[in-house]
Short mmCIF file of C-alpha atoms in Angstrom, two decimals:
data_model
loop_
_atom_site.label_atom_id
_atom_site.label_comp_id
_atom_site.label_asym_id
_atom_site.label_seq_id
_atom_site.Cartn_x
_atom_site.Cartn_y
_atom_site.Cartn_z
CA MET A 389 77.52 89.50 19.35
CA ILE A 390 77.82 85.85 18.31
CA ARG A 391 81.36 86.49 17.12
CA LYS A 392 82.31 88.11 20.44
CA SER A 393 80.89 85.13 22.42
CA PHE A 394 82.79 82.69 20.23
CA PHE A 395 85.97 84.73 20.68
CA PHE A 396 85.60 84.73 24.47
CA PHE A 397 84.79 81.00 24.47
CA ALA A 398 87.88 80.15 22.42
CA VAL A 399 90.21 82.23 24.55
CA ALA A 400 88.79 80.69 27.73
CA ALA A 401 89.21 77.17 26.40
CA LEU A 402 92.81 77.83 25.43
CA ALA A 403 93.55 79.41 28.79
CA VAL A 404 92.06 76.50 30.74
CA ALA A 405 93.76 73.85 28.58
CA GLY A 406 97.06 75.71 28.67
CA CYS A 407 97.03 75.96 32.45
CA ASP A 408 96.33 72.23 32.72
CA LYS A 409 99.08 71.40 30.26
CA ILE A 410 101.88 73.19 32.12
CA LYS A 411 102.17 71.41 35.47
CA LEU A 412 105.02 72.37 37.74
CA PRO A 413 106.50 70.02 40.37
CA PHE A 414 106.25 72.84 42.88
CA PRO A 415 103.87 75.82 43.32
CA ARG A 416 104.81 79.07 41.68
CA LYS A 417 105.59 82.12 43.72
CA LYS A 418 102.75 84.59 43.86
CA ALA A 419 104.80 87.13 41.93
CA ASP A 420 104.91 84.73 38.96
CA VAL A 421 101.13 84.30 38.71
CA THR A 422 99.23 86.65 36.36
CA PRO A 423 95.50 86.60 37.08
CA ALA A 424 93.17 86.00 34.12
CA PRO A 425 91.31 89.06 32.76
CA ALA A 426 87.93 89.57 34.40
CA PRO A 427 85.85 89.23 31.21
CA ILE A 428 87.29 85.80 30.41
CA ALA A 429 86.78 84.54 33.93
CA ALA A 430 83.13 85.64 33.71
CA VAL A 431 82.36 83.63 30.55
CA ALA A 432 79.67 81.10 31.46
CA THR A 433 79.93 78.89 28.36
CA PRO A 434 81.25 75.47 29.54
CA ALA A 435 84.40 74.03 28.00
CA PRO A 436 84.04 70.90 25.84
CA ALA A 437 83.99 67.65 27.84
CA THR A 438 86.78 66.20 25.71
CA PRO A 439 89.46 68.75 24.74
CA ALA A 440 91.18 68.59 21.39
CA PRO A 441 94.11 66.15 21.31
CA GLU A 442 96.69 68.90 20.98
CA LEU A 443 95.29 70.63 24.08
CA ALA A 444 94.95 67.54 26.30
CA ALA A 445 96.94 67.73 29.53
CA PRO A 446 99.83 65.22 29.73
CA LYS A 447 100.03 62.65 32.51
CA PRO A 448 101.98 63.98 35.46
CA LYS A 449 105.54 62.67 35.65
CA GLU A 450 106.43 60.52 38.59
CA ASN A 451 108.85 62.03 41.05
CA ALA A 452 112.44 61.01 40.28
CA PRO A 453 114.12 59.04 43.10
CA GLU A 454 116.30 61.11 45.35
CA PRO A 455 120.03 60.49 45.03
CA PRO A 456 121.57 58.61 47.98
CA ALA A 457 122.81 60.87 50.73
CA ARG A 458 126.57 61.40 50.74
CA PRO A 459 128.28 60.14 53.90
CA VAL A 460 129.29 62.78 56.41
CA ILE A 461 133.09 62.58 56.58
CA ASP A 462 135.09 63.78 59.56
CA PRO A 463 138.21 65.31 57.97
CA HIS A 464 139.75 65.94 61.38
CA ALA A 465 139.82 62.32 62.57
CA GLN A 466 143.20 60.90 63.60
CA VAL A 467 144.67 57.45 63.11
CA VAL A 468 147.63 55.68 64.72
CA VAL A 469 149.09 52.48 63.27
CA LEU A 470 150.75 49.90 65.54
CA CYS A 471 153.55 47.75 64.13
CA TYR A 472 154.27 44.24 65.53
CA HIS A 473 156.59 41.50 64.26
CA ARG A 474 156.72 38.28 66.30
CA LEU A 475 154.67 37.10 69.25
CA GLU A 476 157.06 34.58 70.82
CA GLY A 477 158.54 36.41 73.75
CA LYS A 478 162.32 36.27 74.21
CA ALA A 479 162.57 33.24 71.94
CA GLY A 480 161.61 35.46 69.01
CA GLY A 481 164.46 37.93 69.38
CA PRO A 482 164.50 41.70 69.93
CA LEU A 483 161.45 42.39 67.74
CA SER A 484 159.26 39.86 69.54
CA ILE A 485 156.84 40.41 72.42
CA ASP A 486 155.15 38.00 74.81
CA PRO A 487 151.68 36.84 73.72
CA GLU A 488 150.41 37.81 77.18
CA LEU A 489 151.64 41.38 76.68
CA PHE A 490 150.04 41.53 73.24
CA GLU A 491 146.67 40.51 74.68
CA LYS A 492 147.12 43.01 77.54
CA GLN A 493 147.70 45.77 75.01
CA MET A 494 144.58 44.82 73.07
CA GLN A 495 142.64 45.05 76.34
CA GLU A 496 144.14 48.50 76.99
CA ILE A 497 142.91 49.68 73.60
CA GLN A 498 139.42 48.44 74.44
CA ASP A 499 139.51 49.99 77.92
CA ALA A 500 140.59 53.33 76.42
CA GLY A 501 137.49 53.32 74.23
CA VAL A 502 139.55 53.72 71.06
CA ALA A 503 138.18 52.15 67.89
CA VAL A 504 140.23 49.62 65.91
CA ILE A 505 139.53 49.95 62.19
CA SER A 506 140.56 47.96 59.14
CA MET A 507 143.07 49.13 56.57
CA GLN A 508 140.28 49.26 54.00
CA ASP A 509 138.26 51.61 56.22
CA PHE A 510 141.32 53.83 56.58
CA LEU A 511 141.89 54.00 52.82
CA ALA A 512 138.18 54.59 52.13
CA TRP A 513 138.22 57.48 54.62
CA ARG A 514 141.20 59.04 52.88
CA ARG A 515 139.35 58.74 49.57
CA GLY A 516 136.35 60.53 51.08
CA GLU A 517 134.10 57.47 50.80
CA LYS A 518 133.27 56.87 54.48
CA SER A 519 133.86 58.30 57.89
CA ILE A 520 135.80 56.79 60.78
CA PRO A 521 135.77 57.46 64.54
CA PRO A 522 137.61 60.61 65.69
CA LYS A 523 140.40 58.46 67.16
CA SER A 524 141.17 55.15 65.46
CA VAL A 525 143.87 52.46 65.66
CA ILE A 526 145.15 50.13 62.92
CA ILE A 527 147.00 46.96 63.92
CA SER A 528 149.71 45.68 61.56
CA ILE A 529 152.11 42.71 61.79
CA ASP A 530 155.25 42.53 59.63
CA ASP A 531 157.37 39.86 57.95
CA GLY A 532 155.11 36.80 57.82
CA TYR A 533 155.99 34.80 60.92
CA VAL A 534 153.50 32.04 61.66
CA SER A 535 152.93 33.57 65.10
CA GLY A 536 150.75 36.14 63.34
CA TYR A 537 148.47 33.28 62.36
CA GLU A 538 148.80 31.00 65.40
CA VAL A 539 149.03 33.57 68.22
CA ALA A 540 147.92 37.04 67.12
CA TRP A 541 144.88 36.01 65.13
CA PRO A 542 143.08 34.11 67.94
CA ILE A 543 143.64 37.02 70.32
CA LEU A 544 142.45 39.59 67.79
CA LYS A 545 139.36 37.50 67.02
CA LYS A 546 138.57 37.51 70.73
CA PHE A 547 138.41 41.31 70.65
CA GLY A 548 136.85 41.51 67.20
CA TYR A 549 139.80 43.55 65.90
CA PRO A 550 140.75 43.63 62.20
CA PHE A 551 144.44 43.69 61.26
CA THR A 552 146.89 43.84 58.37
CA LEU A 553 149.69 41.38 57.68
CA PHE A 554 152.71 42.62 55.69
CA VAL A 555 154.61 39.68 54.17
CA TYR A 556 157.74 39.33 52.05
CA LEU A 557 157.79 36.72 49.31
CA ASN A 558 161.09 34.97 49.97
CA TYR A 559 159.95 33.90 53.45
CA ILE A 560 156.50 32.48 52.67
CA ASN A 561 156.29 28.66 52.57
CA THR A 562 159.92 28.21 53.62
CA GLY A 563 159.10 26.08 56.66
CA GLY A 564 160.06 26.62 60.27
CA LYS A 565 158.33 29.68 61.65
CA ALA A 566 157.25 31.05 58.25
CA ILE A 567 153.61 31.46 57.34
CA THR A 568 152.24 29.46 54.38
CA TRP A 569 150.14 30.48 51.39
CA ASP A 570 147.32 28.28 52.71
CA GLN A 571 147.36 30.11 56.03
CA LEU A 572 147.38 33.45 54.21
CA ALA A 573 144.36 32.32 52.20
CA GLU A 574 142.56 31.42 55.41
CA LEU A 575 143.35 34.83 56.87
CA ARG A 576 142.19 36.46 53.63
CA ASP A 577 138.87 34.61 53.83
CA ALA A 578 138.42 35.93 57.37
CA GLY A 579 138.86 39.52 56.18
CA VAL A 580 142.50 40.06 57.13
CA GLU A 581 144.28 42.56 54.86
CA ILE A 582 147.45 41.24 53.20
CA GLY A 583 150.05 43.84 52.24
CA SER A 584 153.50 43.72 50.64
CA HIS A 585 156.81 43.82 52.52
CA THR A 586 158.88 43.45 49.29
CA VAL A 587 160.42 40.33 47.78
CA SER A 588 163.70 39.91 49.66
CA HIS A 589 163.21 41.99 52.84
CA HIS A 590 166.34 43.94 51.86
CA ASP A 591 166.88 47.66 52.53
CA LEU A 592 165.33 49.35 49.49
CA ARG A 593 167.93 52.10 49.48
CA GLN A 594 170.64 49.79 48.11
CA LYS A 595 170.47 46.99 45.56
CA LEU A 596 170.81 43.39 46.60
CA THR A 597 174.30 42.37 45.44
CA LYS A 598 173.29 39.13 43.74
CA PHE A 599 170.71 40.87 41.55
CA LYS A 600 172.13 41.08 38.00
CA GLY A 601 170.36 44.21 36.79
CA THR A 602 170.56 47.88 37.72
CA TYR A 603 169.34 49.40 40.98
CA ASP A 604 166.24 50.80 39.23
CA GLU A 605 165.43 47.36 37.82
CA TRP A 606 165.92 45.73 41.20
CA LEU A 607 163.76 48.32 43.00
CA LYS A 608 161.00 47.86 40.42
CA ASP A 609 161.16 44.09 40.87
CA GLU A 610 161.04 44.29 44.67
CA LEU A 611 157.93 46.45 44.62
CA GLU A 612 156.02 45.13 41.61
CA ARG A 613 156.74 41.41 41.86
CA SER A 614 155.81 41.23 45.53
CA LYS A 615 152.54 43.06 44.87
CA GLY A 616 151.74 41.04 41.75
CA THR A 617 152.50 37.66 43.34
CA ILE A 618 150.34 38.36 46.39
CA GLU A 619 147.50 39.43 44.09
CA ASP A 620 147.95 36.39 41.86
CA ARG A 621 148.20 33.80 44.64
CA LEU A 622 145.40 35.20 46.82
CA GLY A 623 143.10 36.84 44.28
CA ILE A 624 143.09 40.18 46.09
CA ARG A 625 144.10 43.76 45.50
CA CYS A 626 147.38 44.38 47.32
CA ALA A 627 146.98 48.08 48.09
CA THR A 628 149.59 48.66 50.79
CA LEU A 629 153.35 48.42 51.30
CA ALA A 630 155.51 48.40 54.44
CA TYR A 631 159.05 49.64 53.79
CA VAL A 632 161.73 47.27 55.06
CA GLY A 633 163.00 48.67 58.35
CA GLY A 634 160.78 51.68 57.69
CA THR A 635 163.54 53.24 55.58
CA THR A 636 162.62 55.15 52.44
CA ASN A 637 163.48 58.15 50.28
CA ALA A 638 161.90 60.17 47.47
CA LYS A 639 163.03 57.71 44.78
CA ILE A 640 161.58 54.71 46.60
CA GLN A 641 158.34 56.55 47.27
CA GLU A 642 157.92 57.43 43.60
CA ALA A 643 158.64 53.82 42.62
CA ALA A 644 155.93 52.70 45.07
CA ARG A 645 153.44 55.07 43.47
CA VAL A 646 154.32 53.79 40.00
CA ALA A 647 153.96 50.19 41.20
CA GLY A 648 150.34 50.96 42.11
CA TYR A 649 150.37 51.05 45.90
CA GLU A 650 147.71 53.25 47.45
CA ALA A 651 149.57 53.65 50.73
CA ALA A 652 153.06 52.90 52.06
CA PHE A 653 154.22 52.80 55.70
CA THR A 654 157.36 53.60 57.66
CA VAL A 655 157.99 52.94 61.37
CA TYR A 656 158.23 56.63 62.28
CA GLY A 657 155.42 56.99 64.82
CA GLN A 658 152.90 59.70 63.98
CA ARG A 659 149.25 60.52 64.25
CA LEU A 660 147.95 60.33 60.69
CA GLY A 661 145.47 62.69 59.09
CA MET A 662 143.27 62.54 56.03
CA THR A 663 145.85 64.20 53.77
CA THR A 664 149.11 62.86 55.19
CA ASP A 665 151.41 61.88 52.31
CA ALA A 666 150.23 58.44 51.20
CA MET A 667 153.78 57.17 50.64
CA THR A 668 155.15 58.21 54.07
CA LEU A 669 152.54 57.05 56.56
CA GLY A 670 154.11 56.54 59.97
CA ARG A 671 153.60 53.57 62.31
CA TYR A 672 154.49 53.04 65.96
CA ASP A 673 156.90 50.13 66.42
CA VAL A 674 155.65 48.79 69.76
CA LYS A 675 159.16 47.67 70.76
CA SER A 676 160.61 51.19 70.52
CA LYS A 677 160.59 54.18 72.86
CA ASP A 678 160.31 57.90 72.22
CA ALA A 679 162.88 60.58 73.14
CA GLN A 680 161.46 60.77 76.67
CA GLY A 681 161.77 57.01 77.14
CA ARG A 682 158.04 56.33 76.91
CA ASP A 683 156.83 53.12 75.30
CA ALA A 684 155.65 53.64 71.75
CA PHE A 685 152.42 51.75 72.45
CA ALA A 686 151.47 54.07 75.32
CA VAL A 687 152.24 57.17 73.24
CA ALA A 688 150.25 55.84 70.32
CA ILE A 689 146.96 55.04 72.07
CA SER A 690 147.14 58.24 74.13
CA PHE A 691 147.16 60.23 70.85
CA GLN A 692 149.75 62.53 72.38
CA GLY A 693 152.51 61.92 69.82
CA MET A 694 153.57 64.03 66.88
CA MET A 695 150.95 64.83 64.25
CA ALA A 696 152.07 63.98 60.73
CA PRO A 697 152.16 67.02 58.42
CA SER A 698 149.49 67.33 55.77
CA GLY A 699 150.65 66.40 52.31
CA GLU A 700 149.08 65.54 49.00
CA PRO A 701 145.34 65.16 48.49
CA ALA A 702 144.13 61.66 49.31
CA MET A 703 144.86 59.21 46.51
CA ALA A 704 141.84 57.94 44.61
CA GLN A 705 141.46 54.25 44.00
CA ASP A 706 141.94 53.35 40.36
CA ALA A 707 138.38 52.70 39.16
CA ALA A 708 139.59 51.03 35.97
CA VAL A 709 140.69 47.93 37.87
CA SER A 710 137.52 47.55 39.88
CA MET A 711 136.19 44.86 37.46
CA VAL A 712 137.83 42.07 35.43
CA THR A 713 136.79 39.22 33.09
CA GLN A 714 137.70 35.56 32.46
CA PRO A 715 138.21 33.42 29.22
CA MET A 716 140.00 30.06 28.86
CA ASN A 717 143.01 29.21 30.99
CA ASN A 718 146.22 30.86 29.71
CA GLU A 719 144.35 32.45 26.80
CA VAL A 720 145.36 35.84 25.39
CA ILE A 721 142.26 37.86 24.62
CA GLY A 722 141.51 41.12 22.84
CA ASN A 723 138.07 41.77 24.30
CA ALA A 724 138.15 44.23 27.18
CA ARG A 725 134.85 42.99 28.61
CA PRO A 726 134.43 39.25 28.08
CA GLU A 727 132.46 37.05 30.46
CA LEU A 728 134.24 35.44 33.37
CA LYS A 729 132.72 31.99 33.70
CA THR A 730 133.43 28.40 34.72
CA ASN A 731 131.58 25.18 35.47
CA LEU A 732 132.23 23.71 38.92
CA SER A 733 130.66 20.30 38.36
CA THR A 734 134.10 18.63 38.39
CA MET A 735 134.67 19.85 41.96
CA GLY A 736 132.14 17.33 43.22
CA ALA A 737 129.66 18.02 46.02
CA PHE A 738 129.91 21.37 47.80
CA ASP A 739 127.69 23.87 49.63
CA ALA A 740 126.24 26.30 47.08
CA GLY A 741 126.14 29.13 49.58
CA THR A 742 129.90 29.02 50.08
CA VAL A 743 130.94 29.61 46.45
CA GLU A 744 133.06 32.73 46.02
CA MET A 745 135.09 34.25 43.18
CA ARG A 746 138.17 36.43 43.55
CA VAL A 747 140.22 38.22 40.92
CA SER A 748 143.85 39.31 41.21
CA GLY A 749 144.11 43.04 41.64
CA VAL A 750 140.46 43.30 42.67
CA GLY A 751 139.51 40.80 45.35
CA LEU A 752 136.07 39.32 45.95
CA VAL A 753 133.62 40.03 43.09
CA PRO A 754 129.79 39.72 43.01
CA ALA A 755 129.70 36.67 40.76
CA LYS A 756 126.44 34.79 40.12
CA PHE A 757 126.26 31.07 40.84
CA ASP A 758 123.60 28.93 39.14
CA GLU A 759 123.05 25.92 41.39
CA GLU A 760 121.33 23.85 38.69
CA SER A 761 124.14 24.12 36.14
CA LYS A 762 126.87 24.62 38.78
CA THR A 763 128.16 27.56 36.75
CA ILE A 764 129.63 30.71 38.26
CA SER A 765 129.89 33.81 36.09
CA PHE A 766 130.80 37.46 36.26
CA THR A 767 130.75 40.16 33.58
CA PRO A 768 132.60 43.44 34.09
CA THR A 769 130.95 46.81 33.78
CA MET A 770 134.23 48.56 32.98
CA PRO A 771 136.95 47.66 30.45
CA LEU A 772 140.10 45.85 31.52
CA LYS A 773 143.55 47.31 31.59
CA PRO A 774 146.07 45.37 29.49
CA GLY A 775 147.91 42.71 31.49
CA GLY A 776 147.59 39.34 33.18
CA TYR A 777 144.82 38.24 35.53
CA THR A 778 144.20 35.26 37.83
CA VAL A 779 140.75 34.13 38.95
CA ILE A 780 140.23 32.02 42.07
CA VAL A 781 136.96 30.22 42.87
CA THR A 782 136.52 28.61 46.30
CA ALA A 783 133.77 26.49 47.84
CA LYS A 784 133.29 24.32 50.92
CA SER A 785 131.99 20.80 51.45
CA GLY A 786 131.34 20.74 55.17
CA ALA A 787 134.63 21.74 56.77
CA ARG A 788 136.66 20.85 53.67
CA LYS A 789 137.68 23.74 51.44
CA MET A 790 138.05 23.37 47.65
CA GLU A 791 139.67 25.77 45.23
CA THR A 792 140.24 26.15 41.51
CA ARG A 793 142.06 28.87 39.61
CA TRP A 794 142.94 29.94 36.09
CA SER A 795 144.72 32.80 34.36
CA PHE A 796 144.44 34.88 31.21
CA THR A 797 146.01 37.91 29.58
CA TYR A 798 144.26 40.90 28.08
CA ALA A 799 146.28 42.35 25.20
CA PRO A 800 144.31 44.72 22.94
#
C-alpha cells in the first residue's frame, strides 16, 4: 500500500510540474487537452513546496514586439508629370511661359483638389514603400535657367508644392540666365530634387561631332558624367534623367539603366502607373497641345489623357549604396566600412543644430555631431561599392552658410 501511495504521489508531482513547465503563449484547443486520470487527480498528498531543480517551471518569456505594419499601397493610383522650361514670358522664347500664367496653373491644380507630390514620393510608391493619393501631379522644370530659382521657386513655395529641376552640366555657372551651383545647393537644402539633363543638352540619338570617341563612349559620358558630377557637387543621389527633347530609343534607355538612373522621362504626355516602364515615363510639356488642340496642362490635370502601358516591375533602389564612409581627403582605402569623420573646429562659430552631412550618391545621412569636440561622424551599416565618393558638411552661423567637403576612393 505504501508503494502504491508513493507511486501515485510521484506521478502526480511529475504531472503538475510538467504542466507548469510547458507554457503556451495561447490557450490550447479543447481537442488538444487530455484530462488527467481520475485516480491521480484524487491523490490528496500535497506536492513539495520547492520542486526539484529539473522540474522547476521556467520564467515566462516576454511577448516579442510586433513587426511594424506594412503601408497600404494603392497600386491603381495615377500620376501626371508637368514639364516647364523658362518662366520669362515672350522674352524667354517659344518654351517660356509668363510667370502669371504659371501661378494661375498652380492655383488651378489646388482648386482641382489634385495632390502635388515629390519625385521621391513617386519613386518610393513605385518601389512599394509608400502610398500616394489616387491622382497626383509632379512638377518638373528643365535645362537650368535661373528663372526656375528666381521665379518658379517663390511661387511653388507659396503653394507648398515640391518640384524637380533637370539641369545639364555645360550650362550651369555660365552666367547670364544660367543657374549656379550655389543656387542649386540652396534648392537642394530646401528639398528640391535635382535630376540630370545630360552634359551637353545634345540629342542622345546622335553623337556630338566634336567628341573624339565612339558613339557608345559619348553616350556613356553624357549619362554617367552628368549624374556623377551632380552627385559630387551637391552630395545627393541623382536618381532621375530627362531625355533631351524627350527623344530616346532602346539603346539610350539601356544605357540609362546601366548608368544607374532609377527613372527617365520623355515629353510624351501620359498618365503613369505603378509599373510603367521606368525608362520611358511620359511628361506633359505645358507649351504643347494634343491632337484635338487642347492645352497639355488642361489634359494633364483632368486625368483624361492616354494611360501609359504597364511595363516592367518597379525598379528597386540599390540598397548597397544607401550608406558610405569617409577617410582622409583624396585617400584610397581598402576598408569597405571605415568611419566617416571630421572636426569642424576650423570652421569657427556656427549653430550646432544646423550641421548636416551629405554623401555623393546617397544624400543626407544621419551623422552624429558632438558639440563639445565639434566632431561629426557617420559609420555605414552596409559595405561600400568600389569607386569615388565626396562628402559635404554644411553649417550656419546666423544667416551665413559654411561648407566643407572632401573626397576618397574605395578600391578593395
